C-alpha positions as a Python dict, from the first residue, in 0.01 Angstrom:
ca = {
    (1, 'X'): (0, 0, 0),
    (2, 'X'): (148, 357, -132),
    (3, 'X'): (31, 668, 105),
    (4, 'X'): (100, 947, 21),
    (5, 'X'): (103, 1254, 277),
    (6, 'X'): (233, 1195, 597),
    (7, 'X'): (-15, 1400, 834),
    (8, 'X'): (-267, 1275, 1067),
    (9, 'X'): (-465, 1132, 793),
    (10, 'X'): (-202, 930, 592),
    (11, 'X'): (-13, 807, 930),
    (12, 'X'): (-322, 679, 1020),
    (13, 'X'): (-355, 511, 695),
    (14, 'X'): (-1, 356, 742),
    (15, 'X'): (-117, 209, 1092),
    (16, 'X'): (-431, 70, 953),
    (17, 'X'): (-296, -112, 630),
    (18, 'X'): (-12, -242, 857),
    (19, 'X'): (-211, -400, 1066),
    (20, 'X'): (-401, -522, 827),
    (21, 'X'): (-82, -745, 716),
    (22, 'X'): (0, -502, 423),
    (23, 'X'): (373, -346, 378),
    (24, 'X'): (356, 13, 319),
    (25, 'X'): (549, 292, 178),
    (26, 'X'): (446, 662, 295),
    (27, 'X'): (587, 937, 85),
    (28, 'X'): (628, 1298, 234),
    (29, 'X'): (740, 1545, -37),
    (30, 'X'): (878, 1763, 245),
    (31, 'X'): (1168, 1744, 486),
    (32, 'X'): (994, 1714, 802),
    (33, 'X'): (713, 1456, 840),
    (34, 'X'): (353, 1570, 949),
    (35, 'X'): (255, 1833, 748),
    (36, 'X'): (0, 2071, 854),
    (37, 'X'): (-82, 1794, 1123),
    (38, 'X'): (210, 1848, 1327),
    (39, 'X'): (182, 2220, 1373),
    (40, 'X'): (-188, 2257, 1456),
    (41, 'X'): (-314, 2326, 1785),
    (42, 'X'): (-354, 1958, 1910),
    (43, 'X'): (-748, 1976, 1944),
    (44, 'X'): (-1004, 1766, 1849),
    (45, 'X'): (-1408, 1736, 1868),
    (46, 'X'): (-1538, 1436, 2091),
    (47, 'X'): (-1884, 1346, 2177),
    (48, 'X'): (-1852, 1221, 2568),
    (49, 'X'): (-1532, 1294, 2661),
    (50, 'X'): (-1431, 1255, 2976),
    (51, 'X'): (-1376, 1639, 3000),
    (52, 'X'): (-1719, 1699, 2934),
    (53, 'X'): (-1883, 1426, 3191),
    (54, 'X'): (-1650, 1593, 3432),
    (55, 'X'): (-1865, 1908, 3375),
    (56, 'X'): (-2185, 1732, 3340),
    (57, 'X'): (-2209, 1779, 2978),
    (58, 'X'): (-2495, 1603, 2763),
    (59, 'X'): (-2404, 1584, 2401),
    (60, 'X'): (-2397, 1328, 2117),
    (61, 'X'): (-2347, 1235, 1761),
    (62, 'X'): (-2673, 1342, 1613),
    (63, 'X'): (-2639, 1672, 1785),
    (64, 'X'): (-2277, 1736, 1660),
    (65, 'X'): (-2416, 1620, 1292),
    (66, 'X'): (-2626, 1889, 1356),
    (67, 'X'): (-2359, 2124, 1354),
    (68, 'X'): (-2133, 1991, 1139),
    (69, 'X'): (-2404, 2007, 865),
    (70, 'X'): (-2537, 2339, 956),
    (71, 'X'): (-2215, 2476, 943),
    (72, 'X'): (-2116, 2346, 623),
    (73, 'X'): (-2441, 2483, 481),
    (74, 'X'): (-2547, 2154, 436),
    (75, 'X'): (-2291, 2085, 149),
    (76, 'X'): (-2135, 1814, 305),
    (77, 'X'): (-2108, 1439, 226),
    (78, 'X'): (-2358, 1314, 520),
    (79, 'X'): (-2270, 958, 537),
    (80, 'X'): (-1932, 1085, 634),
    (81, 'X'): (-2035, 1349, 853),
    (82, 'X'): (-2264, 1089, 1010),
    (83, 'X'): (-1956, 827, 1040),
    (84, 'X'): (-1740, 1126, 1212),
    (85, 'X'): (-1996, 1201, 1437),
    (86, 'X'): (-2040, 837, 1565),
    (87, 'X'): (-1680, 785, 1601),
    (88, 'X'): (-1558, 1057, 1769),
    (89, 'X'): (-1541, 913, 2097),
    (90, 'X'): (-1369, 567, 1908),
    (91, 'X'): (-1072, 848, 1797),
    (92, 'X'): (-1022, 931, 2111),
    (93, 'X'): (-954, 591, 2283),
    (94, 'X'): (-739, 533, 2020),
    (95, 'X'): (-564, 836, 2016),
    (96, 'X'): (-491, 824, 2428),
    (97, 'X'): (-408, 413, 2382),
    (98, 'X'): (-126, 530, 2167),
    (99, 'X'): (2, 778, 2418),
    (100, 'X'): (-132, 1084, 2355),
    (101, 'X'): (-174, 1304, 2654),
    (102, 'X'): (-461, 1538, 2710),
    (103, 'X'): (-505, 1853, 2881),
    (104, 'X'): (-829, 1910, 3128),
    (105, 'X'): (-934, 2214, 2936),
    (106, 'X'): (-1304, 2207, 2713),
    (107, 'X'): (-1359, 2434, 2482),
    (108, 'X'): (-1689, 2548, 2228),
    (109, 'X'): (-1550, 2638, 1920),
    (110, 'X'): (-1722, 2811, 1627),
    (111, 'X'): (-2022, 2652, 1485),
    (112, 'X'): (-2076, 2420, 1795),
    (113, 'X'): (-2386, 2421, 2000),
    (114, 'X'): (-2177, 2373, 2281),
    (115, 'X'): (-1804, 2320, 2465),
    (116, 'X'): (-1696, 1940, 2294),
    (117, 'X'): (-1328, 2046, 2175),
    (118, 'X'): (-1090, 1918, 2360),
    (119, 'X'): (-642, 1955, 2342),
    (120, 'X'): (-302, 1780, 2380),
    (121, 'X'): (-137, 1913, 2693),
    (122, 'X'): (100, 2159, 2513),
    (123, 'X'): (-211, 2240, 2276),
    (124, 'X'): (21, 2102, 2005),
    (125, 'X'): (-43, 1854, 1695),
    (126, 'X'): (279, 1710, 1725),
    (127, 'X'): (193, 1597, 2071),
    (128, 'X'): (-51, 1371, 1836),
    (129, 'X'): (142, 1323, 1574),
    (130, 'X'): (424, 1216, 1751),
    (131, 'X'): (278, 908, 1922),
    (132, 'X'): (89, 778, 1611),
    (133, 'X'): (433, 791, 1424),
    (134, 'X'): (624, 611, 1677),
    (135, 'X'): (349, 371, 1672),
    (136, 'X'): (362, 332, 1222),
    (137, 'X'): (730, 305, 1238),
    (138, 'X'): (705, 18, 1558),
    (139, 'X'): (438, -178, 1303),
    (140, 'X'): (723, -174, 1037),
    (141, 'X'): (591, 109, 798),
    (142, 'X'): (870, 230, 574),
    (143, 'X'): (846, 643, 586),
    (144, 'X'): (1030, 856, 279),
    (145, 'X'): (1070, 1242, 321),
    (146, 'X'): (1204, 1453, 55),
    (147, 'X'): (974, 1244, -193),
    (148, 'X'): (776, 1468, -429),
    (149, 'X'): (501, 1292, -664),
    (150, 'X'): (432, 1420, -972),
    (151, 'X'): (245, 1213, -1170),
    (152, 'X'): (-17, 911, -1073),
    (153, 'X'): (-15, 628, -1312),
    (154, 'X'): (-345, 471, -1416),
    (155, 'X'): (-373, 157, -1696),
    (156, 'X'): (-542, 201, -1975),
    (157, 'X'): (-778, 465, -2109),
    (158, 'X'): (-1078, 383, -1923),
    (159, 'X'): (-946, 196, -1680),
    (160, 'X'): (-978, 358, -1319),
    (161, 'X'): (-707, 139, -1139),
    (162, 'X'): (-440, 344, -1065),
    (163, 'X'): (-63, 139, -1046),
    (164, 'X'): (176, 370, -881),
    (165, 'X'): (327, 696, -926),
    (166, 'X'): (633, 866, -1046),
    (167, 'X'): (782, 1013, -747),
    (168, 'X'): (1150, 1271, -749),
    (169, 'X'): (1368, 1146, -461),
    (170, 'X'): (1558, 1372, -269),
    (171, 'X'): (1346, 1684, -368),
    (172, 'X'): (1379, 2018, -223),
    (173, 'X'): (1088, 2212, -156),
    (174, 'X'): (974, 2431, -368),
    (175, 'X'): (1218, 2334, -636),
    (176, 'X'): (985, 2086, -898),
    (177, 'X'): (1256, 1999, -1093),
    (178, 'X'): (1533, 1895, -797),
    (179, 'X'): (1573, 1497, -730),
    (180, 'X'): (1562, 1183, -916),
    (181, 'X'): (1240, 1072, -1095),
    (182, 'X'): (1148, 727, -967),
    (183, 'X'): (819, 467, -1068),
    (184, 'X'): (714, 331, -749),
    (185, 'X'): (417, 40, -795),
    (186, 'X'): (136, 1, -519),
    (187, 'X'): (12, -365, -561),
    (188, 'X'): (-276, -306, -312),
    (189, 'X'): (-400, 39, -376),
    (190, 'X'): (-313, 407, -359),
    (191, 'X'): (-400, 626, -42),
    (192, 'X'): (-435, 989, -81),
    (193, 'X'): (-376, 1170, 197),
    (194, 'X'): (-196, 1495, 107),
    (195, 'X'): (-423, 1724, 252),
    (196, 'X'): (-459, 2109, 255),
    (197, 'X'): (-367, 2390, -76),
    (198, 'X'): (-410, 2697, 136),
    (199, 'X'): (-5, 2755, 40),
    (200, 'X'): (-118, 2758, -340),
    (201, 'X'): (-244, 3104, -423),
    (202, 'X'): (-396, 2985, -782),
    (203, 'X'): (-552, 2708, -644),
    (204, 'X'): (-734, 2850, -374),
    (205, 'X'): (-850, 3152, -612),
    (206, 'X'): (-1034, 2899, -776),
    (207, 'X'): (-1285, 2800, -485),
    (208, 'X'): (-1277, 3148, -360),
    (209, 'X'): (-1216, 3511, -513),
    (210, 'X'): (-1113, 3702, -213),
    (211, 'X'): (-807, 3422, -120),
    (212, 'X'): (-611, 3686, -278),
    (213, 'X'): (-174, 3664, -243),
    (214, 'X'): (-213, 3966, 55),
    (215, 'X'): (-431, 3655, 258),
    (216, 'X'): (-167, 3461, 457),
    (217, 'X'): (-226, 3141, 570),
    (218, 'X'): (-151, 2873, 892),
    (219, 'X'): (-116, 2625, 687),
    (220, 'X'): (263, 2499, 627),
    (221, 'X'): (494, 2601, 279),
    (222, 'X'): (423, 2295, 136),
    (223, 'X'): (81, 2300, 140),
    (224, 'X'): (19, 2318, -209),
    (225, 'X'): (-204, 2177, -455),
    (226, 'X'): (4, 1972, -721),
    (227, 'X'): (-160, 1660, -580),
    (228, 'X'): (-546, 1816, -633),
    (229, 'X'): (-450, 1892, -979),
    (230, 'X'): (-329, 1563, -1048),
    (231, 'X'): (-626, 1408, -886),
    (232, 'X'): (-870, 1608, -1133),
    (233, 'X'): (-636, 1475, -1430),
    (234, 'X'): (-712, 1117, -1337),
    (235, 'X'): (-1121, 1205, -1236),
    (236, 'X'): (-1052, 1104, -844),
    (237, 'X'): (-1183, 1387, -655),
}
């Protein structure tokens, strides 16, 4: 199994396909691993946490679904809002059976009905990050930084299976010609996991006007959108 992205998302990935008896590669086009995962604030949204019964708290899924969709002006995919919602509190035990530390602090953020967020007790993604990569690279996961993709490969026209990739090793950010073109092959499947484009200018002009070059953004250098484009090229959006 090829991930690609090393965040949150595609470490998870890694974890999951291990354990599932799969070898996996995870490709990180930058330097450090973790993308905009490992410099986030370190909070997440649980129904029943144990910070909230501590404050007598009653929420649940279909309530945060609630807010979720009414926030997203009901735009959003709803069997996967529905799946988030019902899981939260599954994230969580996973999350602290890996190691990760929590802080006693609740917070309501915007577009919840009421205080559910909780953090990491340095309010830090890494402090998340951290344990779930120490936990991919215990289950044998083989991790490549500097690894920039630029090209998915598919079979033939009209065929949706998708084979591999060409990836440049040893690339150096934001240089798109620097390293060595390599074909990598994924036997059991593809996993994209590359995450945000608020670092692309273009991109982001295309979803929204006003995202204008004077707009800064908290989301890390690399996060730009070479991996969206390439996922419109081959129709997987």
């Amino acid at each position: 199994v090829l991930v690609i992205g090393s965040g949150f998302a595609g470490i998870a990935a890694a974890i999951a396909a291990r354990e599932a008896g799969a070898s996996v590669l995870v490709l990180e086009k930058m330097e450090r691993f973790g993308g905009n995962s490992a410099i986030d604030s370190g909070e997440i949204a649980v129904v029943g946490s144990p910070q909230q019964q501590a404050r007598g708290i009653r929420d649940s899924a279909r309530l945060l679904s609630d807010d979720l969709l009414a926030n997203g002006g009901y735009l959003n995919d709803r069997a996967k809002v529905k799946y988030l919602c019902e899981h939260s509190r599954g994230v969580y035990d996973w999350l602290t059976g890996l190691g990760v530390q929590w802080g006693p602090g609740l917070a309501c953020a915007g577009g919840h009905s009421l205080p559910r967020i909780i953090f990491t007790r340095s309010c830090s993604g890494q402090d998340i990050h951290g344990p779930m990569l120490r936990r991919c690279l215990a289950l044998g996961a083989e991790l490549r930084n500097r690894c920039y993709v630029e090209r998915i490969i598919r079979g033939e026209e009209g065929e949706r299976r998708a084979f591999g990739v060409v990836a440049r090793e040893g690339y150096r950010f934001p240089d798109a010609a620097s390293g060595a073109p390599r074909r990598i092959r994924a036997k059991k499947g593809i996993i994209l996991a590359y995450g945000g484009f608020a670092a692309d200018v273009n991109y982001r002009l295309r979803y929204d006007r006003r995202l204008t070059a004077d707009i800064q953004t908290t989301n890390q250098p690399g996060a730009t959108g070479e991996l969206w484009r390439e996922s419109e090229r081959i129709g997987c959006q």
